[in-house]
Amino acid sequence: MMKRLLLLLLLLAPLVHAADESGRGMAFEVYIRLEHGMTEGDLVLRAGKPDHQSKDNVREGLKSYYYYPTTANPYLTTITLRSGRIVNIERVRRRP
């Protein structure tokens, strides 16, 4: 019985993980409080963990955080950081 339960959990784990990656988005109230020059720590503290993160240029310290659109907030928000500070904030509405 215990082996069956363990097998079932192992089979369902990828489904739960995929559902978790659907995107949390960023509320407008959070977006309007972001500022150029804000630290990466402050960004994560206010907006939470990004839905996706990429390192654009390691030598220059460029990194981008992506907050995916949701049904409640249909905007893709992209935050670009250089050396741990916000240098660009972009918010684009998702097409229906």
Tab-separated table of N, CA and C in Angstrom:
chain	number	residue	atom	x	y	z
A	1	MET	N	0.821	-1.195	0.000
A	1	MET	CA	0.000	0.000	0.000
A	1	MET	C	0.870	1.267	0.000
A	2	MET	N	1.900	1.259	0.800
A	2	MET	CA	2.788	2.419	0.887
A	2	MET	C	3.540	2.622	-0.427
A	3	LYS	N	3.932	1.522	-1.082
A	3	LYS	CA	4.621	1.631	-2.360
A	3	LYS	C	3.711	2.236	-3.425
A	4	ARG	N	2.437	1.884	-3.418
A	4	ARG	CA	1.485	2.437	-4.381
A	4	ARG	C	1.308	3.944	-4.170
A	5	LEU	N	1.217	4.345	-2.922
A	5	LEU	CA	1.069	5.758	-2.614
A	5	LEU	C	2.307	6.535	-3.066
A	6	LEU	N	3.476	5.991	-2.806
A	6	LEU	CA	4.715	6.633	-3.225
A	6	LEU	C	4.794	6.727	-4.747
A	7	LEU	N	4.413	5.667	-5.430
A	7	LEU	CA	4.408	5.672	-6.891
A	7	LEU	C	3.430	6.714	-7.433
A	8	LEU	N	2.266	6.813	-6.824
A	8	LEU	CA	1.274	7.797	-7.241
A	8	LEU	C	1.806	9.220	-7.056
A	9	LEU	N	2.463	9.471	-5.937
A	9	LEU	CA	3.042	10.795	-5.689
A	9	LEU	C	4.130	11.124	-6.702
A	10	LEU	N	4.942	10.145	-7.055
A	10	LEU	CA	5.996	10.368	-8.040
A	10	LEU	C	5.424	10.661	-9.427
A	11	LEU	N	4.317	10.024	-9.757
A	11	LEU	CA	3.687	10.250	-11.055
A	11	LEU	C	2.992	11.607	-11.129
A	12	LEU	N	2.451	12.084	-10.021
A	12	LEU	CA	1.721	13.342	-9.997
A	12	LEU	C	2.612	14.559	-9.769
A	13	ALA	N	3.826	14.361	-9.302
A	13	ALA	CA	4.724	15.481	-8.986
A	13	ALA	C	4.952	16.422	-10.169
A	14	PRO	N	5.199	15.917	-11.388
A	14	PRO	CA	5.385	16.867	-12.515
A	14	PRO	C	4.137	17.694	-12.808
A	15	LEU	N	2.967	17.158	-12.602
A	15	LEU	CA	1.732	17.908	-12.839
A	15	LEU	C	1.585	19.055	-11.849
A	16	VAL	N	1.904	18.795	-10.607
A	16	VAL	CA	1.827	19.839	-9.584
A	16	VAL	C	2.861	20.908	-9.870
A	17	HIS	N	4.050	20.507	-10.272
A	17	HIS	CA	5.111	21.464	-10.578
A	17	HIS	C	4.723	22.336	-11.769
A	18	ALA	N	4.130	21.748	-12.803
A	18	ALA	CA	3.707	22.511	-13.981
A	18	ALA	C	2.612	23.507	-13.625
A	19	ALA	N	1.685	23.125	-12.762
A	19	ALA	CA	0.615	24.033	-12.354
A	19	ALA	C	1.177	25.198	-11.546
A	20	ASP	N	2.245	24.952	-10.813
A	20	ASP	CA	2.859	25.995	-10.005
A	20	ASP	C	3.557	27.038	-10.876
A	21	GLU	N	3.975	26.669	-12.095
A	21	GLU	CA	4.717	27.569	-12.967
A	21	GLU	C	3.825	28.386	-13.901
A	22	SER	N	2.536	28.402	-13.678
A	22	SER	CA	1.634	29.087	-14.595
A	22	SER	C	1.808	30.600	-14.560
A	23	GLY	N	2.371	31.136	-13.545
A	23	GLY	CA	2.598	32.573	-13.458
A	23	GLY	C	1.726	33.214	-12.394
A	24	ARG	N	2.336	34.093	-11.638
A	24	ARG	CA	1.610	34.789	-10.575
A	24	ARG	C	1.313	36.222	-10.941
A	25	GLY	N	2.014	36.737	-11.953
A	25	GLY	CA	1.763	38.099	-12.381
A	25	GLY	C	2.223	39.129	-11.362
A	26	MET	N	1.893	40.379	-11.656
A	26	MET	CA	2.222	41.475	-10.754
A	26	MET	C	1.037	42.436	-10.711
A	27	ALA	N	0.547	42.677	-9.519
A	27	ALA	CA	-0.579	43.594	-9.329
A	27	ALA	C	-0.156	45.021	-9.680
A	28	PHE	N	-1.098	45.808	-10.157
A	28	PHE	CA	-0.825	47.198	-10.524
A	28	PHE	C	-0.320	47.991	-9.323
A	29	GLU	N	-0.855	47.698	-8.144
A	29	GLU	CA	-0.447	48.401	-6.922
A	29	GLU	C	1.034	48.186	-6.622
A	30	VAL	N	1.551	47.016	-6.975
A	30	VAL	CA	2.977	46.736	-6.790
A	30	VAL	C	3.779	47.437	-7.886
A	31	TYR	N	3.302	47.330	-9.111
A	31	TYR	CA	4.000	47.917	-10.267
A	31	TYR	C	4.250	49.416	-10.102
A	32	ILE	N	3.252	50.156	-9.653
A	32	ILE	CA	3.413	51.616	-9.546
A	32	ILE	C	4.372	52.027	-8.430
A	33	ARG	N	4.715	51.105	-7.553
A	33	ARG	CA	5.630	51.423	-6.459
A	33	ARG	C	7.081	51.044	-6.762
A	34	LEU	N	7.329	50.518	-7.951
A	34	LEU	CA	8.700	50.190	-8.345
A	34	LEU	C	9.374	51.444	-8.888
A	35	GLU	N	10.660	51.586	-8.612
A	35	GLU	CA	11.400	52.779	-9.032
A	35	GLU	C	12.745	52.389	-9.619
A	36	HIS	N	13.208	53.180	-10.581
A	36	HIS	CA	14.561	52.993	-11.099
A	36	HIS	C	15.546	53.220	-9.957
A	37	GLY	N	16.564	52.369	-9.880
A	37	GLY	CA	17.559	52.478	-8.816
A	37	GLY	C	17.243	51.617	-7.607
A	38	MET	N	16.032	51.082	-7.535
A	38	MET	CA	15.649	50.215	-6.418
A	38	MET	C	16.500	48.934	-6.474
A	39	THR	N	16.844	48.390	-5.321
A	39	THR	CA	17.676	47.193	-5.286
A	39	THR	C	16.868	45.949	-5.632
A	40	GLU	N	17.588	44.920	-6.033
A	40	GLU	CA	16.972	43.635	-6.362
A	40	GLU	C	16.241	43.058	-5.143
A	41	GLY	N	16.818	43.245	-3.980
A	41	GLY	CA	16.185	42.767	-2.750
A	41	GLY	C	14.853	43.451	-2.489
A	42	ASP	N	14.812	44.769	-2.692
A	42	ASP	CA	13.557	45.500	-2.522
A	42	ASP	C	12.510	45.049	-3.538
A	43	LEU	N	12.955	44.802	-4.777
A	43	LEU	CA	12.043	44.327	-5.821
A	43	LEU	C	11.399	43.005	-5.422
A	44	VAL	N	12.211	42.047	-5.008
A	44	VAL	CA	11.689	40.731	-4.632
A	44	VAL	C	10.827	40.828	-3.380
A	45	LEU	N	11.191	41.706	-2.474
A	45	LEU	CA	10.396	41.896	-1.266
A	45	LEU	C	9.002	42.432	-1.605
A	46	ARG	N	8.920	43.380	-2.534
A	46	ARG	CA	7.629	43.972	-2.906
A	46	ARG	C	6.835	43.104	-3.875
A	47	ALA	N	7.503	42.601	-4.917
A	47	ALA	CA	6.794	41.909	-5.997
A	47	ALA	C	6.784	40.394	-5.844
A	48	GLY	N	7.635	39.855	-5.014
A	48	GLY	CA	7.717	38.407	-4.874
A	48	GLY	C	8.665	37.811	-5.902
A	49	LYS	N	8.837	36.523	-5.827
A	49	LYS	CA	9.709	35.797	-6.734
A	49	LYS	C	9.176	35.924	-8.162
A	50	PRO	N	10.047	36.189	-9.139
A	50	PRO	CA	9.572	36.329	-10.521
A	50	PRO	C	9.127	34.988	-11.090
A	51	ASP	N	8.280	35.055	-12.121
A	51	ASP	CA	7.840	33.834	-12.794
A	51	ASP	C	8.970	33.244	-13.635
A	52	HIS	N	9.857	34.107	-14.124
A	52	HIS	CA	11.016	33.660	-14.901
A	52	HIS	C	12.141	34.675	-14.695
A	53	GLN	N	13.354	34.177	-14.742
A	53	GLN	CA	14.522	35.046	-14.561
A	53	GLN	C	15.572	34.660	-15.592
A	54	SER	N	16.227	35.643	-16.198
A	54	SER	CA	17.300	35.345	-17.143
A	54	SER	C	18.488	36.267	-16.881
A	55	LYS	N	19.667	35.730	-17.129
A	55	LYS	CA	20.894	36.528	-17.020
A	55	LYS	C	21.271	36.931	-18.434
A	56	ASP	N	21.119	38.208	-18.743
A	56	ASP	CA	21.316	38.698	-20.097
A	56	ASP	C	22.784	38.914	-20.432
A	57	ASN	N	23.550	39.440	-19.501
A	57	ASN	CA	24.965	39.702	-19.725
A	57	ASN	C	25.659	39.643	-18.376
A	58	VAL	N	26.337	38.547	-18.134
A	58	VAL	CA	26.974	38.344	-16.827
A	58	VAL	C	28.078	39.368	-16.591
A	59	ARG	N	28.830	39.710	-17.636
A	59	ARG	CA	29.945	40.657	-17.487
A	59	ARG	C	29.457	42.027	-17.012
A	60	GLU	N	28.327	42.495	-17.573
A	60	GLU	CA	27.783	43.795	-17.174
A	60	GLU	C	26.805	43.689	-16.005
A	61	GLY	N	26.525	42.487	-15.567
A	61	GLY	CA	25.604	42.302	-14.454
A	61	GLY	C	24.153	42.526	-14.825
A	62	LEU	N	23.797	42.311	-16.106
A	62	LEU	CA	22.417	42.496	-16.547
A	62	LEU	C	21.599	41.246	-16.298
A	63	LYS	N	20.417	41.455	-15.732
A	63	LYS	CA	19.509	40.373	-15.386
A	63	LYS	C	18.093	40.874	-15.612
A	64	SER	N	17.206	39.990	-16.082
A	64	SER	CA	15.812	40.366	-16.297
A	64	SER	C	14.897	39.462	-15.485
A	65	TYR	N	13.895	40.075	-14.862
A	65	TYR	CA	12.857	39.347	-14.129
A	65	TYR	C	11.563	39.510	-14.913
A	66	TYR	N	10.844	38.416	-15.075
A	66	TYR	CA	9.585	38.430	-15.812
A	66	TYR	C	8.447	38.002	-14.895
A	67	TYR	N	7.387	38.779	-14.912
A	67	TYR	CA	6.158	38.454	-14.189
A	67	TYR	C	5.088	38.272	-15.257
A	68	TYR	N	4.637	37.027	-15.451
A	68	TYR	CA	3.741	36.673	-16.545
A	68	TYR	C	2.320	37.172	-16.336
A	69	PRO	N	1.580	37.353	-17.439
A	69	PRO	CA	0.179	37.782	-17.345
A	69	PRO	C	-0.690	36.703	-16.688
A	70	THR	N	-1.720	37.159	-16.007
A	70	THR	CA	-2.730	36.268	-15.440
A	70	THR	C	-4.097	36.774	-15.898
A	71	THR	N	-5.145	36.057	-15.556
A	71	THR	CA	-6.478	36.529	-15.931
A	71	THR	C	-6.824	37.808	-15.177
A	72	ALA	N	-6.368	37.928	-13.949
A	72	ALA	CA	-6.647	39.128	-13.154
A	72	ALA	C	-5.786	40.318	-13.593
A	73	ASN	N	-4.541	40.066	-14.002
A	73	ASN	CA	-3.611	41.106	-14.444
A	73	ASN	C	-3.026	40.691	-15.793
A	74	PRO	N	-3.671	41.086	-16.890
A	74	PRO	CA	-3.228	40.613	-18.209
A	74	PRO	C	-2.018	41.376	-18.766
A	75	TYR	N	-1.016	41.595	-17.958
A	75	TYR	CA	0.183	42.333	-18.363
A	75	TYR	C	1.432	41.506	-18.127
A	76	LEU	N	2.337	41.552	-19.101
A	76	LEU	CA	3.660	40.985	-18.921
A	76	LEU	C	4.538	42.111	-18.388
A	77	THR	N	5.107	41.919	-17.211
A	77	THR	CA	5.971	42.934	-16.609
A	77	THR	C	7.401	42.424	-16.657
A	78	THR	N	8.284	43.231	-17.237
A	78	THR	CA	9.698	42.880	-17.348
A	78	THR	C	10.519	43.927	-16.609
A	79	ILE	N	11.316	43.462	-15.681
A	79	ILE	CA	12.179	44.341	-14.897
A	79	ILE	C	13.624	43.982	-15.236
A	80	THR	N	14.396	44.971	-15.670
A	80	THR	CA	15.806	44.741	-15.991
A	80	THR	C	16.666	45.353	-14.892
A	81	LEU	N	17.642	44.560	-14.447
A	81	LEU	CA	18.551	45.003	-13.387
A	81	LEU	C	19.974	45.031	-13.914
A	82	ARG	N	20.736	46.003	-13.462
A	82	ARG	CA	22.168	46.068	-13.749
A	82	ARG	C	22.880	46.194	-12.417
A	83	SER	N	23.744	45.249	-12.155
A	83	SER	CA	24.500	45.211	-10.898
A	83	SER	C	23.580	45.296	-9.677
A	84	GLY	N	22.436	44.619	-9.741
A	84	GLY	CA	21.539	44.541	-8.597
A	84	GLY	C	20.598	45.714	-8.410
A	85	ARG	N	20.512	46.611	-9.402
A	85	ARG	CA	19.612	47.769	-9.304
A	85	ARG	C	18.727	47.841	-10.544
A	86	ILE	N	17.472	48.275	-10.365
A	86	ILE	CA	16.526	48.381	-11.468
A	86	ILE	C	16.959	49.496	-12.422
A	87	VAL	N	17.087	49.140	-13.727
A	87	VAL	CA	17.439	50.136	-14.742
A	87	VAL	C	16.325	50.297	-15.783
A	88	ASN	N	15.390	49.332	-15.846
A	88	ASN	CA	14.298	49.438	-16.799
A	88	ASN	C	13.075	48.684	-16.273
A	89	ILE	N	11.911	49.300	-16.449
A	89	ILE	CA	10.638	48.693	-16.048
A	89	ILE	C	9.710	48.766	-17.256
A	90	GLU	N	9.225	47.625	-17.698
A	90	GLU	CA	8.349	47.579	-18.874
A	90	GLU	C	7.115	46.739	-18.561
A	91	ARG	N	5.964	47.226	-19.009
A	91	ARG	CA	4.705	46.517	-18.752
A	91	ARG	C	3.882	46.565	-20.045
A	92	VAL	N	3.556	45.400	-20.585
A	92	VAL	CA	2.860	45.293	-21.868
A	92	VAL	C	1.609	44.439	-21.683
A	93	ARG	N	0.485	44.928	-22.205
A	93	ARG	CA	-0.776	44.186	-22.101
A	93	ARG	C	-0.758	43.005	-23.051
A	94	ARG	N	-1.209	41.875	-22.552
A	94	ARG	CA	-1.309	40.659	-23.358
A	94	ARG	C	-2.479	40.800	-24.327
A	95	ARG	N	-2.277	40.394	-25.545
A	95	ARG	CA	-3.356	40.442	-26.537
A	95	ARG	C	-4.372	39.355	-26.256
A	96	PRO	N	-5.669	39.660	-26.441
A	96	PRO	CA	-6.702	38.638	-26.191
A	96	PRO	C	-6.694	37.520	-27.204
